[in-house]
Amino acid sequence: MSEYNRNRHARYKLTYHLVVVTKYRKKCISQNMMKRLKEITDSLFEKWNCQVIEMNGEEDHIHILFDAPPQINLVNTINSYKTVTSRYIRKEFSQELSRFYWKPYF
């Protein structure tokens, strides 16, 4: 973990810890949702040239530890991540989420 990444002009090690909570901290994340969230996270972060080091969570939040290059805009990346995962989870687990939310939330 102490190894640095490099590009043409610099060596860097940018590690971020992201905590994403559900709307109103409702305990609605099941084991199947968590598996699907891991799949989505791995594919998205790979597309953005980021590396997921560790991901876990509980029923009302998830933790993601990841490395990112300095070229990415972190705010846009996190907003895109939240939008995409919410859309996929609401679409695939609409019956489970309907017990917790009456609007399309996650």
Backbone as a chain_set.jsonl record, in Angstrom:
{"seq": "MSEYNRNRHARYKLTYHLVVVTKYRKKCISQNMMKRLKEITDSLFEKWNCQVIEMNGEEDHIHILFDAPPQINLVNTINSYKTVTSRYIRKEFSQELSRFYWKPYF", "coords": {"N": [[0.815, -1.194, 0.0], [2.137, 1.133, 0.322], [3.289, 1.845, -2.021], [3.902, 4.071, -4.668], [1.993, 5.593, -7.296], [2.517, 6.56, -10.729], [2.705, 9.15, -13.173], [3.45, 10.932, -16.192], [4.762, 13.187, -15.138], [4.82, 13.109, -12.381], [4.857, 11.502, -9.157], [2.466, 9.847, -7.202], [0.129, 9.263, -4.537], [-2.94, 8.95, -3.914], [-5.376, 8.346, -1.82], [-8.679, 7.701, -0.989], [-11.421, 7.803, 1.286], [-14.627, 6.972, 1.108], [-17.862, 7.479, 2.274], [-21.088, 6.493, 1.874], [-24.397, 7.147, 2.473], [-27.749, 5.889, 2.966], [-30.908, 7.355, 2.0], [-32.358, 9.213, 4.553], [-31.126, 7.539, 6.345], [-32.199, 4.968, 6.338], [-32.477, 1.518, 7.038], [-31.995, -0.327, 4.649], [-30.378, -1.782, 2.912], [-29.782, -4.826, 1.582], [-28.201, -8.119, 1.566], [-28.053, -9.018, -1.084], [-28.3, -6.588, -2.441], [-25.948, -5.367, -1.601], [-24.001, -7.008, -2.792], [-24.56, -6.45, -5.487], [-24.034, -3.707, -5.506], [-21.269, -3.778, -5.082], [-20.431, -4.952, -7.481], [-21.237, -2.986, -9.352], [-19.746, -0.813, -8.419], [-17.082, -1.706, -8.767], [-16.975, -1.906, -11.602], [-17.535, 0.753, -12.417], [-15.487, 2.308, -11.172], [-13.245, 1.171, -12.311], [-13.601, 1.978, -14.935], [-13.189, 4.687, -14.621], [-10.488, 4.847, -14.127], [-9.724, 4.376, -11.505], [-8.88, 2.633, -8.466], [-10.386, 0.255, -6.529], [-9.798, -0.398, -3.25], [-10.883, -1.454, -0.919], [-14.161, -2.425, 0.04], [-17.023, -2.225, 1.966], [-19.89, -2.465, 4.132], [-22.91, -1.558, 5.91], [-26.369, -1.968, 6.816], [-27.372, 0.571, 6.367], [-25.438, 2.179, 5.217], [-22.457, 2.496, 3.116], [-18.959, 1.835, 2.846], [-16.187, 2.91, 1.002], [-12.932, 2.434, 0.054], [-10.549, 3.839, -1.89], [-8.123, 4.315, -4.539], [-7.145, 7.068, -6.55], [-6.351, 8.776, -9.589], [-4.643, 11.98, -9.974], [-5.829, 13.441, -12.012], [-8.588, 13.198, -12.154], [-11.769, 14.699, -11.557], [-12.837, 14.945, -8.475], [-15.29, 15.607, -7.219], [-17.203, 15.512, -9.312], [-16.904, 12.831, -9.999], [-17.779, 11.463, -7.675], [-20.433, 12.379, -7.533], [-21.416, 11.303, -9.931], [-21.082, 8.6, -9.381], [-22.884, 8.204, -7.21], [-25.3, 8.829, -8.49], [-25.486, 6.912, -10.59], [-25.345, 4.406, -9.227], [-27.571, 4.609, -7.552], [-29.647, 4.75, -9.422], [-29.431, 2.214, -10.738], [-29.853, 0.443, -8.538], [-32.394, 1.214, -7.613], [-33.873, 0.481, -9.843], [-33.443, -2.309, -10.102], [-34.094, -3.373, -7.588], [-36.672, -2.595, -6.859], [-39.004, -3.542, -5.579], [-38.13, -4.319, -3.009], [-37.23, -1.845, -2.005], [-39.551, -0.368, -1.984], [-40.849, -0.779, 0.406], [-39.591, 0.935, 2.139], [-39.373, 3.516, 1.044], [-41.519, 5.898, -0.415], [-41.212, 7.503, -2.553], [-38.991, 7.664, -5.443], [-36.302, 6.958, -4.042], [-32.99, 6.351, -2.79]], "CA": [[0.0, 0.0, 0.0], [2.995, 2.317, 0.36], [3.848, 2.078, -3.339], [3.349, 5.24, -5.332], [1.663, 5.537, -8.715], [3.234, 7.614, -11.426], [2.352, 9.544, -14.535], [4.634, 11.462, -16.869], [5.432, 14.273, -14.428], [4.738, 13.072, -10.924], [4.517, 10.293, -8.41], [1.369, 10.232, -6.322], [-0.626, 8.258, -3.8], [-4.154, 9.606, -3.463], [-6.312, 7.35, -1.316], [-9.87, 8.353, -0.454], [-12.393, 6.994, 2.019], [-15.946, 7.499, 0.791], [-18.98, 6.887, 2.997], [-22.339, 6.863, 1.222], [-25.519, 6.706, 3.314], [-29.053, 5.842, 2.326], [-31.777, 8.49, 2.323], [-32.894, 9.167, 5.923], [-30.415, 6.459, 7.044], [-33.064, 3.786, 6.433], [-31.71, 0.269, 6.983], [-32.634, -1.018, 3.53], [-29.42, -2.484, 2.052], [-29.739, -6.269, 1.834], [-26.976, -8.771, 1.095], [-28.074, -9.01, -2.548], [-28.005, -5.212, -2.864], [-24.528, -5.115, -1.349], [-23.256, -7.688, -3.862], [-24.754, -5.697, -6.726], [-23.306, -2.45, -5.343], [-19.849, -4.064, -5.292], [-20.228, -5.141, -8.923], [-21.362, -1.677, -10.005], [-18.612, 0.0, -7.986], [-15.87, -2.178, -9.448], [-16.996, -1.553, -13.024], [-17.452, 2.21, -12.581], [-14.181, 2.825, -10.786], [-12.294, 0.72, -13.322], [-13.794, 2.854, -16.097], [-12.642, 6.01, -14.289], [-9.069, 4.651, -13.807], [-9.538, 4.336, -10.057], [-8.729, 1.271, -7.976], [-11.075, 0.006, -5.262], [-8.953, -1.158, -2.336], [-11.764, -2.203, -0.032], [-15.535, -1.937, 0.092], [-17.935, -2.951, 2.835], [-20.925, -1.58, 4.631], [-23.962, -2.086, 6.764], [-27.702, -1.851, 6.229], [-27.74, 1.955, 6.061], [-24.345, 2.915, 4.581], [-21.347, 1.716, 2.581], [-17.632, 2.443, 2.886], [-15.343, 2.568, -0.138], [-11.57, 2.939, 0.116], [-10.072, 3.735, -3.268], [-7.055, 5.17, -5.054], [-7.565, 7.789, -7.752], [-5.311, 9.629, -10.17], [-4.906, 13.394, -9.724], [-6.515, 14.073, -13.134], [-10.045, 13.137, -12.073], [-12.476, 15.688, -10.752], [-13.392, 14.098, -7.431], [-16.693, 15.959, -6.978], [-18.001, 14.951, -10.401], [-16.824, 11.38, -9.907], [-18.648, 11.009, -6.582], [-21.818, 12.628, -7.951], [-21.759, 10.303, -10.944], [-21.193, 7.311, -8.699], [-24.133, 8.167, -6.46], [-26.418, 8.824, -9.435], [-25.548, 5.651, -11.316], [-25.693, 3.304, -8.32], [-28.955, 4.783, -7.117], [-30.527, 4.397, -10.54], [-29.412, 0.756, -10.905], [-30.445, -0.236, -7.382], [-33.846, 1.471, -7.623], [-34.476, -0.263, -10.942], [-33.342, -3.745, -9.897], [-34.635, -3.78, -6.294], [-37.786, -1.673, -6.586], [-39.938, -4.141, -4.62], [-37.547, -4.233, -1.669], [-37.141, -0.449, -1.577], [-40.883, 0.231, -1.83], [-41.225, -0.856, 1.822], [-38.919, 1.982, 2.885], [-39.526, 4.826, 0.421], [-42.668, 5.992, -1.316], [-40.673, 8.179, -3.75], [-37.813, 6.929, -5.942], [-35.103, 7.308, -3.281], [-32.088, 5.332, -2.287]], "C": [[0.86, 1.261, 0.0], [3.594, 2.636, -1.008], [3.129, 3.236, -4.026], [3.017, 4.932, -6.789], [2.421, 6.653, -9.408], [2.575, 7.888, -12.765], [3.595, 10.184, -15.138], [5.425, 12.456, -16.027], [5.476, 14.119, -12.916], [4.556, 11.644, -10.412], [3.455, 10.714, -7.405], [0.782, 9.013, -5.634], [-1.832, 8.974, -3.193], [-5.173, 8.535, -3.1], [-7.457, 8.077, -0.631], [-10.742, 7.332, 0.257], [-13.752, 7.654, 1.826], [-16.986, 6.745, 1.602], [-20.252, 7.415, 2.353], [-23.475, 6.283, 2.062], [-26.805, 6.689, 2.501], [-29.876, 7.057, 2.755], [-32.427, 8.241, 3.683], [-32.271, 8.056, 6.767], [-31.31, 5.238, 7.285], [-32.198, 2.536, 6.258], [-32.312, -0.63, 5.904], [-31.671, -1.792, 2.64], [-29.355, -3.944, 2.476], [-28.413, -6.835, 1.331], [-26.909, -8.783, -0.429], [-27.773, -7.62, -3.099], [-26.526, -4.913, -2.696], [-23.661, -5.789, -2.408], [-23.35, -6.904, -5.166], [-24.026, -4.358, -6.663], [-21.808, -2.66, -5.558], [-19.543, -4.251, -6.768], [-20.251, -3.811, -9.664], [-20.153, -0.811, -9.676], [-17.336, -0.407, -8.702], [-15.851, -1.755, -10.912], [-16.863, -0.049, -13.239], [-16.056, 2.742, -12.274], [-13.098, 2.359, -11.748], [-12.386, 1.603, -14.564], [-13.178, 4.23, -15.862], [-11.157, 5.949, -13.912], [-8.775, 4.774, -12.322], [-9.455, 2.871, -9.635], [-9.417, 1.15, -6.622], [-10.18, -0.887, -4.415], [-9.824, -2.044, -1.458], [-13.145, -1.575, -0.067], [-16.328, -2.835, 1.023], [-18.987, -1.983, 3.346], [-21.885, -2.296, 5.541], [-25.292, -1.838, 6.076], [-28.056, -0.428, 5.822], [-26.611, 2.779, 5.451], [-23.299, 1.952, 4.024], [-20.064, 2.534, 2.687], [-16.854, 1.971, 1.667], [-13.984, 3.23, 0.074], [-10.974, 2.743, -1.267], [-8.935, 4.699, -3.541], [-7.544, 5.812, -6.337], [-6.394, 8.597, -8.291], [-5.644, 11.106, -9.936], [-5.693, 14.078, -10.845], [-8.034, 14.06, -12.99], [-10.575, 14.286, -11.23], [-13.268, 14.897, -9.718], [-14.879, 14.366, -7.2], [-17.583, 15.36, -8.057], [-18.007, 13.424, -10.364], [-17.774, 10.846, -8.846], [-20.115, 11.238, -6.944], [-22.277, 11.614, -8.992], [-21.946, 8.936, -10.307], [-22.529, 7.188, -7.971], [-25.341, 8.094, -7.385], [-26.577, 7.463, -10.094], [-25.954, 4.503, -10.392], [-27.134, 3.41, -7.841], [-29.927, 4.359, -8.207], [-30.592, 2.879, -10.737], [-30.13, 0.04, -9.766], [-31.953, -0.01, -7.34], [-34.542, 0.671, -8.711], [-34.527, -1.76, -10.635], [-33.985, -4.228, -8.597], [-35.824, -2.9, -5.899], [-38.765, -2.241, -5.567], [-39.403, -4.046, -3.191], [-37.539, -2.802, -1.142], [-38.51, 0.182, -1.372], [-41.384, 0.135, -0.392], [-40.669, 0.313, 2.624], [-39.206, 3.386, 2.349], [-40.752, 4.827, -0.485], [-42.309, 6.774, -2.583], [-39.461, 7.393, -4.228], [-36.524, 7.396, -5.271], [-34.233, 6.085, -3.108], [-31.001, 6.011, -1.536]], "O": [[0.359, 2.346, -0.293], [4.337, 3.609, -1.137], [1.906, 3.353, -3.966], [3.676, 4.114, -7.43], [2.91, 7.579, -8.762], [1.983, 7.012, -13.395], [4.695, 9.985, -14.623], [6.641, 12.56, -16.186], [6.111, 14.925, -12.235], [4.16, 10.733, -11.139], [3.529, 11.798, -6.827], [0.926, 7.882, -6.099], [-1.751, 9.532, -2.099], [-5.758, 7.898, -3.976], [-7.239, 8.957, 0.201], [-10.795, 6.16, -0.118], [-13.997, 8.755, 2.319], [-16.994, 5.514, 1.617], [-20.474, 8.624, 2.29], [-23.512, 5.082, 2.328], [-26.933, 7.379, 1.489], [-29.567, 7.703, 3.757], [-32.983, 7.169, 3.922], [-32.831, 7.674, 7.794], [-31.192, 4.563, 8.307], [-31.294, 2.512, 5.424], [-33.045, -1.572, 6.204], [-32.12, -2.417, 1.679], [-28.928, -4.261, 3.586], [-27.604, -6.116, 0.743], [-25.84, -8.582, -1.006], [-27.075, -7.484, -4.104], [-25.917, -4.276, -3.555], [-22.685, -5.199, -2.871], [-22.353, -6.717, -5.863], [-23.458, -3.919, -7.663], [-21.145, -1.809, -6.152], [-18.521, -3.772, -7.259], [-19.39, -3.542, -10.501], [-19.599, -0.152, -10.556], [-16.592, 0.446, -9.187], [-14.824, -1.296, -11.411], [-16.154, 0.383, -14.148], [-15.51, 3.538, -13.038], [-12.129, 3.082, -11.978], [-11.369, 1.936, -15.173], [-12.699, 4.866, -16.801], [-10.624, 6.94, -13.413], [-7.699, 5.226, -11.93], [-9.904, 1.981, -10.358], [-9.069, 1.86, -5.679], [-9.844, -2.001, -4.817], [-9.543, -3.229, -1.275], [-13.289, -0.358, -0.187], [-16.309, -4.058, 0.888], [-18.958, -0.799, 3.011], [-21.707, -3.462, 5.894], [-25.333, -1.532, 4.885], [-28.958, -0.235, 5.006], [-26.8, 3.967, 5.189], [-23.247, 0.778, 4.389], [-20.086, 3.763, 2.625], [-16.857, 0.786, 1.336], [-13.9, 4.445, 0.252], [-10.9, 1.62, -1.765], [-8.79, 5.735, -2.892], [-8.264, 5.192, -7.12], [-5.542, 9.05, -7.526], [-6.807, 11.446, -9.722], [-6.179, 15.192, -10.651], [-8.71, 14.847, -13.653], [-9.91, 14.772, -10.315], [-14.261, 14.251, -10.054], [-15.647, 13.424, -7.005], [-18.614, 14.762, -7.746], [-19.023, 12.801, -10.671], [-18.497, 9.88, -9.09], [-20.953, 10.375, -6.685], [-23.405, 11.125, -8.933], [-22.869, 8.201, -10.659], [-23.223, 6.181, -8.106], [-26.301, 7.378, -7.098], [-27.682, 6.922, -10.15], [-26.823, 3.707, -10.748], [-27.833, 2.402, -7.739], [-30.918, 3.683, -7.934], [-31.678, 2.319, -10.885], [-30.926, -0.868, -10.005], [-32.711, -0.94, -7.063], [-35.677, 0.229, -8.527], [-35.544, -2.408, -10.883], [-34.386, -5.389, -8.514], [-35.959, -2.511, -4.739], [-39.308, -1.486, -4.76], [-40.151, -3.726, -2.267], [-37.812, -2.572, 0.036], [-38.622, 1.176, -0.654], [-42.267, 0.9, -0.006], [-41.211, 0.653, 3.676], [-39.275, 4.34, 3.124], [-40.991, 3.875, -1.227], [-43.032, 6.707, -3.577], [-38.951, 6.542, -3.498], [-35.746, 8.143, -5.865], [-34.677, 4.947, -3.258], [-30.106, 5.349, -1.01]]}, "num_chains": 1, "name": "protein.A"}
